[in-house]
Amino acid sequence: MQTLTLNNGVEMPALGLGVFQTPPDETRAAVTAALDLGYRHIDTAAAYGNEREVGRAIRESAVPREEIFVETKIWISDYGYDETLHGFDKSAAKLGVDRIDLLILHQALPSDFDKTLAAYRALEKLLADGKVRAIGVSNFMVEHLTALLDATTVVPAVNQLEIHPYFQQRTVLDFDDEHGILNQAWSPIGGITFYPGYGENRRSVLEDTVVTGIAEAHGKSPAQVLLRWGLQHGRSVIPKSTKRHRIAENIDVFDFELTMDELKALDALETGRRGGPDPEAVTLADFGRAIPEA
């Protein structure tokens, strides 16, 4: 497994299993399959409602805990300094771990950014206390990152974003690169183009003729080509699946390379159309919901 070094020296597996929209009763089996197949990075979130099942699969695995990189996210309803510290306690208890490898803020919450800043300062405290190994953010745009960097001390290790050839967010990616923030792709194979309420009438990048042509040339699947594209651009990718054969397929991407021309062809597929919610539209009024206690 290829690894990436975060800006604080922590090494993170470049490819992980995502469990967004994975029902709790399917999460344990998916994580178990992933660990059996060689995954060592699991990405979950408080808002997904499946941290407990992720933790159970990790505990039941023959893979030692120290070899598994666990990433989770604080939801906006738990923003604020004390609230976020308690959010960590809830997630850690559900996961059954004493320390979380990477803890990030799930959204920028620009409508109440003071709460976001307080939440990030709580992450800094958790990092200083050794309760997390690295901290970061998700769905932060340049203006959110600029305001965060101006008001806090620790540069985020990661910014998790919607990134696939149809939606590349290059301005944000460039900003992150300039500041030593690793770009991490959610929806790296473009499945989020069918995000409920946001992806209607959109094409699947998996069916794009450029992608399928490159896949045929390498004897790989379109999904494998898209994951390889992200990896060769130096990003972390966290594809989601509950099917064992797909989980196996998604990690089988380290035995081929895309050519420069193929990378450029995939880069040229940008549509500028976001698949998920606009970060500016995420408010407590519309998206807030209580995260249950452990």
PDB file of C-alpha atoms in Angstrom:
ATOM      1  CA  MET A   1       0.000   0.000   0.000  1.00  0.00           C
ATOM      2  CA  GLN A   2       1.309   3.415  -0.991  1.00  0.00           C
ATOM      3  CA  THR A   3       1.453   5.925   1.866  1.00  0.00           C
ATOM      4  CA  LEU A   4       1.360   9.702   2.018  1.00  0.00           C
ATOM      5  CA  THR A   5       3.174  11.817   4.611  1.00  0.00           C
ATOM      6  CA  LEU A   6       1.047  14.494   6.270  1.00  0.00           C
ATOM      7  CA  ASN A   7       2.448  17.912   7.153  1.00  0.00           C
ATOM      8  CA  ASN A   8       3.160  16.810  10.729  1.00  0.00           C
ATOM      9  CA  GLY A   9       5.110  13.713   9.657  1.00  0.00           C
ATOM     10  CA  VAL A  10       2.318  11.176  10.199  1.00  0.00           C
ATOM     11  CA  GLU A  11       2.073   8.561   7.452  1.00  0.00           C
ATOM     12  CA  MET A  12      -1.360   7.719   6.065  1.00  0.00           C
ATOM     13  CA  PRO A  13      -2.306   4.989   3.580  1.00  0.00           C
ATOM     14  CA  ALA A  14      -3.090   6.708   0.286  1.00  0.00           C
ATOM     15  CA  LEU A  15      -6.196   4.623  -0.374  1.00  0.00           C
ATOM     16  CA  GLY A  16      -8.905   3.860   2.152  1.00  0.00           C
ATOM     17  CA  LEU A  17     -12.443   2.578   2.460  1.00  0.00           C
ATOM     18  CA  GLY A  18     -15.190   5.160   2.795  1.00  0.00           C
ATOM     19  CA  VAL A  19     -18.463   4.262   4.520  1.00  0.00           C
ATOM     20  CA  PHE A  20     -20.675   7.235   3.615  1.00  0.00           C
ATOM     21  CA  GLN A  21     -24.309   6.105   3.213  1.00  0.00           C
ATOM     22  CA  THR A  22     -23.343   2.574   4.282  1.00  0.00           C
ATOM     23  CA  PRO A  23     -26.118   1.301   6.574  1.00  0.00           C
ATOM     24  CA  PRO A  24     -24.884   0.236  10.013  1.00  0.00           C
ATOM     25  CA  ASP A  25     -25.930  -3.362   9.378  1.00  0.00           C
ATOM     26  CA  GLU A  26     -23.696  -3.474   6.263  1.00  0.00           C
ATOM     27  CA  THR A  27     -20.772  -1.469   7.623  1.00  0.00           C
ATOM     28  CA  ARG A  28     -19.209  -4.189   9.753  1.00  0.00           C
ATOM     29  CA  ALA A  29     -19.048  -6.635   6.834  1.00  0.00           C
ATOM     30  CA  ALA A  30     -17.656  -3.991   4.460  1.00  0.00           C
ATOM     31  CA  VAL A  31     -14.892  -2.952   6.867  1.00  0.00           C
ATOM     32  CA  THR A  32     -14.098  -6.590   7.657  1.00  0.00           C
ATOM     33  CA  ALA A  33     -13.773  -7.359   3.940  1.00  0.00           C
ATOM     34  CA  ALA A  34     -11.601  -4.295   3.385  1.00  0.00           C
ATOM     35  CA  LEU A  35      -9.191  -5.201   6.166  1.00  0.00           C
ATOM     36  CA  ASP A  36      -9.028  -8.793   4.903  1.00  0.00           C
ATOM     37  CA  LEU A  37      -8.176  -7.488   1.433  1.00  0.00           C
ATOM     38  CA  GLY A  38      -5.337  -5.246   2.567  1.00  0.00           C
ATOM     39  CA  TYR A  39      -6.954  -1.884   3.335  1.00  0.00           C
ATOM     40  CA  ARG A  40      -5.399  -0.123   6.298  1.00  0.00           C
ATOM     41  CA  HIS A  41      -7.337   3.150   6.208  1.00  0.00           C
ATOM     42  CA  ILE A  42     -11.016   3.486   7.138  1.00  0.00           C
ATOM     43  CA  ASP A  43     -12.883   6.792   6.775  1.00  0.00           C
ATOM     44  CA  THR A  44     -16.126   7.343   8.677  1.00  0.00           C
ATOM     45  CA  ALA A  45     -17.947  10.236  10.358  1.00  0.00           C
ATOM     46  CA  ALA A  46     -20.178  10.954  13.322  1.00  0.00           C
ATOM     47  CA  ALA A  47     -22.953  11.945  10.923  1.00  0.00           C
ATOM     48  CA  TYR A  48     -22.819   8.606   9.093  1.00  0.00           C
ATOM     49  CA  GLY A  49     -24.216   6.767  12.109  1.00  0.00           C
ATOM     50  CA  ASN A  50     -21.891   3.790  11.666  1.00  0.00           C
ATOM     51  CA  GLU A  51     -18.814   4.545  13.785  1.00  0.00           C
ATOM     52  CA  ARG A  52     -19.788   1.811  16.237  1.00  0.00           C
ATOM     53  CA  GLU A  53     -19.828  -0.826  13.483  1.00  0.00           C
ATOM     54  CA  VAL A  54     -16.506   0.410  12.085  1.00  0.00           C
ATOM     55  CA  GLY A  55     -14.990   0.037  15.532  1.00  0.00           C
ATOM     56  CA  ARG A  56     -16.386  -3.444  16.003  1.00  0.00           C
ATOM     57  CA  ALA A  57     -14.960  -4.636  12.691  1.00  0.00           C
ATOM     58  CA  ILE A  58     -11.551  -3.201  13.602  1.00  0.00           C
ATOM     59  CA  ARG A  59     -11.564  -4.886  17.016  1.00  0.00           C
ATOM     60  CA  GLU A  60     -12.598  -8.233  15.515  1.00  0.00           C
ATOM     61  CA  SER A  61      -9.957  -8.076  12.775  1.00  0.00           C
ATOM     62  CA  ALA A  62      -6.682  -9.969  12.992  1.00  0.00           C
ATOM     63  CA  VAL A  63      -4.963  -6.758  11.869  1.00  0.00           C
ATOM     64  CA  PRO A  64      -3.337  -4.991  14.841  1.00  0.00           C
ATOM     65  CA  ARG A  65      -4.975  -1.682  15.736  1.00  0.00           C
ATOM     66  CA  GLU A  66      -1.710   0.224  15.280  1.00  0.00           C
ATOM     67  CA  GLU A  67      -1.648  -0.805  11.615  1.00  0.00           C
ATOM     68  CA  ILE A  68      -5.095   0.668  10.892  1.00  0.00           C
ATOM     69  CA  PHE A  69      -5.490   4.376  10.166  1.00  0.00           C
ATOM     70  CA  VAL A  70      -8.868   5.517  11.517  1.00  0.00           C
ATOM     71  CA  GLU A  71     -10.353   8.772  10.258  1.00  0.00           C
ATOM     72  CA  THR A  72     -13.614  10.334  11.398  1.00  0.00           C
ATOM     73  CA  LYS A  73     -15.365  13.701  11.343  1.00  0.00           C
ATOM     74  CA  ILE A  74     -17.089  16.065  13.766  1.00  0.00           C
ATOM     75  CA  TRP A  75     -20.550  17.086  12.571  1.00  0.00           C
ATOM     76  CA  ILE A  76     -21.656  20.744  12.561  1.00  0.00           C
ATOM     77  CA  SER A  77     -24.139  20.151  15.399  1.00  0.00           C
ATOM     78  CA  ASP A  78     -21.143  19.493  17.669  1.00  0.00           C
ATOM     79  CA  TYR A  79     -19.187  22.622  16.690  1.00  0.00           C
ATOM     80  CA  GLY A  80     -17.955  24.901  19.474  1.00  0.00           C
ATOM     81  CA  TYR A  81     -14.968  24.319  21.744  1.00  0.00           C
ATOM     82  CA  ASP A  82     -16.498  22.227  24.514  1.00  0.00           C
ATOM     83  CA  GLU A  83     -19.002  20.636  22.134  1.00  0.00           C
ATOM     84  CA  THR A  84     -16.239  19.430  19.819  1.00  0.00           C
ATOM     85  CA  LEU A  85     -14.197  18.029  22.708  1.00  0.00           C
ATOM     86  CA  HIS A  86     -17.305  16.060  23.655  1.00  0.00           C
ATOM     87  CA  GLY A  87     -17.776  15.117  20.005  1.00  0.00           C
ATOM     88  CA  PHE A  88     -14.360  13.477  20.124  1.00  0.00           C
ATOM     89  CA  ASP A  89     -15.376  11.560  23.249  1.00  0.00           C
ATOM     90  CA  LYS A  90     -18.507  10.287  21.503  1.00  0.00           C
ATOM     91  CA  SER A  91     -16.663   9.188  18.376  1.00  0.00           C
ATOM     92  CA  ALA A  92     -13.787   7.585  20.272  1.00  0.00           C
ATOM     93  CA  ALA A  93     -16.202   5.639  22.472  1.00  0.00           C
ATOM     94  CA  LYS A  94     -18.246   4.411  19.510  1.00  0.00           C
ATOM     95  CA  LEU A  95     -15.084   3.432  17.632  1.00  0.00           C
ATOM     96  CA  GLY A  96     -13.683   1.807  20.770  1.00  0.00           C
ATOM     97  CA  VAL A  97     -10.330   3.587  20.512  1.00  0.00           C
ATOM     98  CA  ASP A  98      -8.312   5.793  22.827  1.00  0.00           C
ATOM     99  CA  ARG A  99      -6.772   7.800  20.003  1.00  0.00           C
ATOM    100  CA  ILE A 100      -8.098   8.726  16.566  1.00  0.00           C
ATOM    101  CA  ASP A 101      -5.557   8.906  13.757  1.00  0.00           C
ATOM    102  CA  LEU A 102      -7.205  11.750  11.836  1.00  0.00           C
ATOM    103  CA  LEU A 103     -10.071  13.907  13.118  1.00  0.00           C
ATOM    104  CA  ILE A 104     -11.538  16.520  10.792  1.00  0.00           C
ATOM    105  CA  LEU A 105     -14.362  19.064  10.720  1.00  0.00           C
ATOM    106  CA  HIS A 106     -17.052  17.803   8.335  1.00  0.00           C
ATOM    107  CA  GLN A 107     -18.141  21.173   6.898  1.00  0.00           C
ATOM    108  CA  ALA A 108     -16.989  24.790   7.016  1.00  0.00           C
ATOM    109  CA  LEU A 109     -20.347  26.089   8.352  1.00  0.00           C
ATOM    110  CA  PRO A 110     -19.747  29.589   6.953  1.00  0.00           C
ATOM    111  CA  SER A 111     -23.054  30.853   8.389  1.00  0.00           C
ATOM    112  CA  ASP A 112     -21.580  30.449  11.907  1.00  0.00           C
ATOM    113  CA  PHE A 113     -17.849  30.442  11.322  1.00  0.00           C
ATOM    114  CA  ASP A 114     -17.047  31.466  14.903  1.00  0.00           C
ATOM    115  CA  LYS A 115     -18.339  28.044  15.949  1.00  0.00           C
ATOM    116  CA  THR A 116     -16.151  26.476  13.270  1.00  0.00           C
ATOM    117  CA  LEU A 117     -13.082  28.281  14.617  1.00  0.00           C
ATOM    118  CA  ALA A 118     -13.907  27.193  18.168  1.00  0.00           C
ATOM    119  CA  ALA A 119     -14.314  23.623  16.935  1.00  0.00           C
ATOM    120  CA  TYR A 120     -10.943  23.716  15.206  1.00  0.00           C
ATOM    121  CA  ARG A 121      -9.277  25.087  18.351  1.00  0.00           C
ATOM    122  CA  ALA A 122     -10.702  22.052  20.139  1.00  0.00           C
ATOM    123  CA  LEU A 123      -9.041  19.853  17.517  1.00  0.00           C
ATOM    124  CA  GLU A 124      -5.773  21.663  18.190  1.00  0.00           C
ATOM    125  CA  LYS A 125      -6.196  20.884  21.902  1.00  0.00           C
ATOM    126  CA  LEU A 126      -6.875  17.208  21.167  1.00  0.00           C
ATOM    127  CA  LEU A 127      -3.757  17.114  18.983  1.00  0.00           C
ATOM    128  CA  ALA A 128      -1.627  18.745  21.684  1.00  0.00           C
ATOM    129  CA  ASP A 129      -2.950  16.250  24.235  1.00  0.00           C
ATOM    130  CA  GLY A 130      -2.093  13.285  21.999  1.00  0.00           C
ATOM    131  CA  LYS A 131      -5.697  12.167  21.627  1.00  0.00           C
ATOM    132  CA  VAL A 132      -5.491  12.497  17.846  1.00  0.00           C
ATOM    133  CA  ARG A 133      -2.477  12.069  15.577  1.00  0.00           C
ATOM    134  CA  ALA A 134      -3.533  14.626  12.960  1.00  0.00           C
ATOM    135  CA  ILE A 135      -6.346  17.123  12.385  1.00  0.00           C
ATOM    136  CA  GLY A 136      -7.969  18.571   9.301  1.00  0.00           C
ATOM    137  CA  VAL A 137     -11.074  19.793   7.559  1.00  0.00           C
ATOM    138  CA  SER A 138     -13.547  18.756   4.887  1.00  0.00           C
ATOM    139  CA  ASN A 139     -15.366  20.755   2.211  1.00  0.00           C
ATOM    140  CA  PHE A 140     -13.439  23.942   3.034  1.00  0.00           C
ATOM    141  CA  MET A 141     -13.109  26.397   0.167  1.00  0.00           C
ATOM    142  CA  VAL A 142     -10.262  28.924  -0.191  1.00  0.00           C
ATOM    143  CA  GLU A 143     -12.072  31.653   1.734  1.00  0.00           C
ATOM    144  CA  HIS A 144     -12.803  29.260   4.599  1.00  0.00           C
ATOM    145  CA  LEU A 145      -9.214  28.022   4.676  1.00  0.00           C
ATOM    146  CA  THR A 146      -7.836  31.567   4.608  1.00  0.00           C
ATOM    147  CA  ALA A 147      -9.988  32.604   7.553  1.00  0.00           C
ATOM    148  CA  LEU A 148      -9.058  29.447   9.444  1.00  0.00           C
ATOM    149  CA  LEU A 149      -5.319  29.888   8.897  1.00  0.00           C
ATOM    150  CA  ASP A 150      -5.533  33.508  10.017  1.00  0.00           C
ATOM    151  CA  ALA A 151      -7.209  32.581  13.306  1.00  0.00           C
ATOM    152  CA  THR A 152      -5.566  29.308  14.349  1.00  0.00           C
ATOM    153  CA  THR A 153      -2.116  27.804  14.844  1.00  0.00           C
ATOM    154  CA  VAL A 154      -2.048  24.316  13.313  1.00  0.00           C
ATOM    155  CA  VAL A 155      -2.275  24.065   9.529  1.00  0.00           C
ATOM    156  CA  PRO A 156      -4.820  21.343   8.643  1.00  0.00           C
ATOM    157  CA  ALA A 157      -3.158  18.110   7.584  1.00  0.00           C
ATOM    158  CA  VAL A 158      -5.994  17.231   5.193  1.00  0.00           C
ATOM    159  CA  ASN A 159      -8.836  18.861   3.291  1.00  0.00           C
ATOM    160  CA  GLN A 160     -11.370  16.240   2.185  1.00  0.00           C
ATOM    161  CA  LEU A 161     -13.204  17.376  -0.938  1.00  0.00           C
ATOM    162  CA  GLU A 162     -15.392  16.150  -3.755  1.00  0.00           C
ATOM    163  CA  ILE A 163     -12.758  15.417  -6.419  1.00  0.00           C
ATOM    164  CA  HIS A 164     -13.182  13.429  -9.625  1.00  0.00           C
ATOM    165  CA  PRO A 165     -12.531  14.300 -13.291  1.00  0.00           C
ATOM    166  CA  TYR A 166     -15.943  15.941 -13.712  1.00  0.00           C
ATOM    167  CA  PHE A 167     -15.421  18.212 -10.673  1.00  0.00           C
ATOM    168  CA  GLN A 168     -11.815  18.974  -9.773  1.00  0.00           C
ATOM    169  CA  GLN A 169     -11.897  22.166  -7.642  1.00  0.00           C
ATOM    170  CA  ARG A 170      -8.464  23.162  -8.904  1.00  0.00           C
ATOM    171  CA  THR A 171      -8.401  26.536  -7.127  1.00  0.00           C
ATOM    172  CA  VAL A 172      -8.853  24.804  -3.778  1.00  0.00           C
ATOM    173  CA  LEU A 173      -6.396  22.037  -4.686  1.00  0.00           C
ATOM    174  CA  ASP A 174      -3.740  24.599  -5.606  1.00  0.00           C
ATOM    175  CA  PHE A 175      -4.288  26.531  -2.365  1.00  0.00           C
ATOM    176  CA  ASP A 176      -3.975  23.331  -0.348  1.00  0.00           C
ATOM    177  CA  ASP A 177      -0.802  22.353  -2.177  1.00  0.00           C
ATOM    178  CA  GLU A 178       0.728  25.769  -1.507  1.00  0.00           C
ATOM    179  CA  HIS A 179       0.027  25.440   2.220  1.00  0.00           C
ATOM    180  CA  GLY A 180       1.043  21.815   2.712  1.00  0.00           C
ATOM    181  CA  ILE A 181      -2.524  20.551   3.109  1.00  0.00           C
ATOM    182  CA  LEU A 182      -3.107  17.112   1.610  1.00  0.00           C
ATOM    183  CA  ASN A 183      -6.070  16.865  -0.751  1.00  0.00           C
ATOM    184  CA  GLN A 184      -8.276  13.874  -0.003  1.00  0.00           C
ATOM    185  CA  ALA A 185     -10.961  12.865  -2.484  1.00  0.00           C
ATOM    186  CA  TRP A 186     -14.403  11.810  -1.437  1.00  0.00           C
ATOM    187  CA  SER A 187     -16.372  10.471  -4.370  1.00  0.00           C
ATOM    188  CA  PRO A 188     -13.102   9.738  -6.219  1.00  0.00           C
ATOM    189  CA  ILE A 189     -14.936   7.628  -8.810  1.00  0.00           C
ATOM    190  CA  GLY A 190     -17.679  10.195  -9.288  1.00  0.00           C
ATOM    191  CA  GLY A 191     -20.548   8.301  -7.687  1.00  0.00           C
ATOM    192  CA  ILE A 192     -21.602  11.426  -5.850  1.00  0.00           C
ATOM    193  CA  THR A 193     -22.895  12.745  -9.168  1.00  0.00           C
ATOM    194  CA  PHE A 194     -26.044  10.929  -8.025  1.00  0.00           C
ATOM    195  CA  TYR A 195     -26.106  12.467  -4.536  1.00  0.00           C
ATOM    196  CA  PRO A 196     -29.803  12.621  -3.532  1.00  0.00           C
ATOM    197  CA  GLY A 197     -31.234  16.004  -4.404  1.00  0.00           C
ATOM    198  CA  TYR A 198     -28.077  17.276  -6.099  1.00  0.00           C
ATOM    199  CA  GLY A 199     -27.064  14.982  -8.919  1.00  0.00           C
ATOM    200  CA  GLU A 200     -30.142  14.723 -11.123  1.00  0.00           C
ATOM    201  CA  ASN A 201     -29.601  14.720 -14.881  1.00  0.00           C
ATOM    202  CA  ARG A 202     -25.859  14.278 -14.533  1.00  0.00           C
ATOM    203  CA  ARG A 203     -23.647  11.888 -16.411  1.00  0.00           C
ATOM    204  CA  SER A 204     -21.634   9.249 -14.647  1.00  0.00           C
ATOM    205  CA  VAL A 205     -17.910   9.740 -15.161  1.00  0.00           C
ATOM    206  CA  LEU A 206     -17.615   5.941 -15.037  1.00  0.00           C
ATOM    207  CA  GLU A 207     -19.398   5.809 -18.394  1.00  0.00           C
ATOM    208  CA  ASP A 208     -17.395   8.563 -20.063  1.00  0.00           C
ATOM    209  CA  THR A 209     -15.813   7.284 -23.270  1.00  0.00           C
ATOM    210  CA  VAL A 210     -12.454   8.797 -22.353  1.00  0.00           C
ATOM    211  CA  VAL A 211     -12.454   6.852 -19.101  1.00  0.00           C
ATOM    212  CA  THR A 212     -13.692   3.609 -20.622  1.00  0.00           C
ATOM    213  CA  GLY A 213     -11.135   3.860 -23.431  1.00  0.00           C
ATOM    214  CA  ILE A 214      -8.255   4.274 -21.000  1.00  0.00           C
ATOM    215  CA  ALA A 215      -9.622   1.404 -18.905  1.00  0.00           C
ATOM    216  CA  GLU A 216      -9.704  -0.879 -21.937  1.00  0.00           C
ATOM    217  CA  ALA A 217      -6.145   0.043 -22.854  1.00  0.00           C
ATOM    218  CA  HIS A 218      -4.892  -1.013 -19.422  1.00  0.00           C
ATOM    219  CA  GLY A 219      -7.162  -3.990 -18.879  1.00  0.00           C
ATOM    220  CA  LYS A 220      -8.650  -2.248 -15.866  1.00  0.00           C
ATOM    221  CA  SER A 221     -12.119  -1.055 -14.857  1.00  0.00           C
ATOM    222  CA  PRO A 222     -13.211   2.590 -15.195  1.00  0.00           C
ATOM    223  CA  ALA A 223     -13.271   2.861 -11.388  1.00  0.00           C
ATOM    224  CA  GLN A 224      -9.665   1.688 -11.196  1.00  0.00           C
ATOM    225  CA  VAL A 225      -8.635   4.283 -13.779  1.00  0.00           C
ATOM    226  CA  LEU A 226     -10.309   7.067 -11.787  1.00  0.00           C
ATOM    227  CA  LEU A 227      -8.655   5.972  -8.554  1.00  0.00           C
ATOM    228  CA  ARG A 228      -5.296   5.766 -10.313  1.00  0.00           C
ATOM    229  CA  TRP A 229      -5.824   9.290 -11.664  1.00  0.00           C
ATOM    230  CA  GLY A 230      -6.291  10.605  -8.132  1.00  0.00           C
ATOM    231  CA  LEU A 231      -3.325   8.702  -6.739  1.00  0.00           C
ATOM    232  CA  GLN A 232      -0.981   9.857  -9.500  1.00  0.00           C
ATOM    233  CA  HIS A 233      -1.967  13.436  -8.722  1.00  0.00           C
ATOM    234  CA  GLY A 234      -0.704  12.844  -5.178  1.00  0.00           C
ATOM    235  CA  ARG A 235      -4.095  12.723  -3.532  1.00  0.00           C
ATOM    236  CA  SER A 236      -5.632  10.422  -0.966  1.00  0.00           C
ATOM    237  CA  VAL A 237      -8.678   8.536  -2.287  1.00  0.00           C
ATOM    238  CA  ILE A 238     -11.414   6.889  -0.232  1.00  0.00           C
ATOM    239  CA  PRO A 239     -13.788   4.946  -2.497  1.00  0.00           C
ATOM    240  CA  LYS A 240     -16.926   3.509  -0.959  1.00  0.00           C
ATOM    241  CA  SER A 241     -18.462   0.095  -1.600  1.00  0.00           C
ATOM    242  CA  THR A 242     -20.259  -2.599   0.359  1.00  0.00           C
ATOM    243  CA  LYS A 243     -19.593  -5.359  -2.195  1.00  0.00           C
ATOM    244  CA  ARG A 244     -16.520  -7.476  -1.533  1.00  0.00           C
ATOM    245  CA  HIS A 245     -15.587  -7.804  -5.207  1.00  0.00           C
ATOM    246  CA  ARG A 246     -15.773  -4.023  -5.662  1.00  0.00           C
ATOM    247  CA  ILE A 247     -13.768  -3.442  -2.488  1.00  0.00           C
ATOM    248  CA  ALA A 248     -11.152  -5.826  -3.886  1.00  0.00           C
ATOM    249  CA  GLU A 249     -11.208  -4.118  -7.282  1.00  0.00           C
ATOM    250  CA  ASN A 250     -10.732  -0.668  -5.768  1.00  0.00           C
ATOM    251  CA  ILE A 251      -7.501  -1.568  -3.997  1.00  0.00           C
ATOM    252  CA  ASP A 252      -6.054  -3.283  -7.080  1.00  0.00           C
ATOM    253  CA  VAL A 253      -4.661  -0.058  -8.524  1.00  0.00           C
ATOM    254  CA  PHE A 254      -0.974  -0.182  -7.692  1.00  0.00           C
ATOM    255  CA  ASP A 255       0.190  -2.359 -10.591  1.00  0.00           C
ATOM    256  CA  PHE A 256      -0.268   0.087 -13.479  1.00  0.00           C
ATOM    257  CA  GLU A 257       0.364   3.730 -14.343  1.00  0.00           C
ATOM    258  CA  LEU A 258      -1.458   6.220 -16.494  1.00  0.00           C
ATOM    259  CA  THR A 259       0.602   8.030 -19.095  1.00  0.00           C
ATOM    260  CA  MET A 260       0.955  11.805 -19.100  1.00  0.00           C
ATOM    261  CA  ASP A 261      -1.386  11.982 -22.086  1.00  0.00           C
ATOM    262  CA  GLU A 262      -3.981   9.881 -20.266  1.00  0.00           C
ATOM    263  CA  LEU A 263      -3.735  12.095 -17.181  1.00  0.00           C
ATOM    264  CA  LYS A 264      -4.213  15.170 -19.348  1.00  0.00           C
ATOM    265  CA  ALA A 265      -7.212  13.605 -21.078  1.00  0.00           C
ATOM    266  CA  LEU A 266      -8.840  12.918 -17.728  1.00  0.00           C
ATOM    267  CA  ASP A 267      -7.972  16.411 -16.475  1.00  0.00           C
ATOM    268  CA  ALA A 268      -9.780  17.815 -19.508  1.00  0.00           C
ATOM    269  CA  LEU A 269     -13.114  16.267 -18.442  1.00  0.00           C
ATOM    270  CA  GLU A 270     -13.819  19.052 -15.932  1.00  0.00           C
ATOM    271  CA  THR A 271     -17.455  20.207 -16.035  1.00  0.00           C
ATOM    272  CA  GLY A 272     -17.445  22.571 -13.063  1.00  0.00           C
ATOM    273  CA  ARG A 273     -20.622  20.942 -11.781  1.00  0.00           C
ATOM    274  CA  ARG A 274     -20.675  20.008  -8.129  1.00  0.00           C
ATOM    275  CA  GLY A 275     -22.369  16.726  -7.217  1.00  0.00           C
ATOM    276  CA  GLY A 276     -22.986  17.307  -3.509  1.00  0.00           C
ATOM    277  CA  PRO A 277     -24.189  20.286  -1.458  1.00  0.00           C
ATOM    278  CA  ASP A 278     -22.471  23.630  -1.931  1.00  0.00           C
ATOM    279  CA  PRO A 279     -20.454  24.213   1.274  1.00  0.00           C
ATOM    280  CA  GLU A 280     -21.925  27.711   1.454  1.00  0.00           C
ATOM    281  CA  ALA A 281     -25.415  26.211   1.720  1.00  0.00           C
ATOM    282  CA  VAL A 282     -24.669  23.993   4.719  1.00  0.00           C
ATOM    283  CA  THR A 283     -26.354  25.592   7.730  1.00  0.00           C
ATOM    284  CA  LEU A 284     -27.399  24.366  11.145  1.00  0.00           C
ATOM    285  CA  ALA A 285     -31.001  25.168  10.270  1.00  0.00           C
ATOM    286  CA  ASP A 286     -31.001  22.900   7.224  1.00  0.00           C
ATOM    287  CA  PHE A 287     -28.396  20.286   8.071  1.00  0.00           C
ATOM    288  CA  GLY A 288     -28.094  20.255  11.842  1.00  0.00           C
ATOM    289  CA  ARG A 289     -29.038  17.085  13.681  1.00  0.00           C
ATOM    290  CA  ALA A 290     -28.111  15.730  17.052  1.00  0.00           C
ATOM    291  CA  ILE A 291     -25.310  13.186  17.163  1.00  0.00           C
ATOM    292  CA  PRO A 292     -26.259  10.472  19.675  1.00  0.00           C
ATOM    293  CA  GLU A 293     -24.190   9.797  22.753  1.00  0.00           C
ATOM    294  CA  ALA A 294     -21.993   6.739  22.814  1.00  0.00           C
TER     295      ALA A 294
END
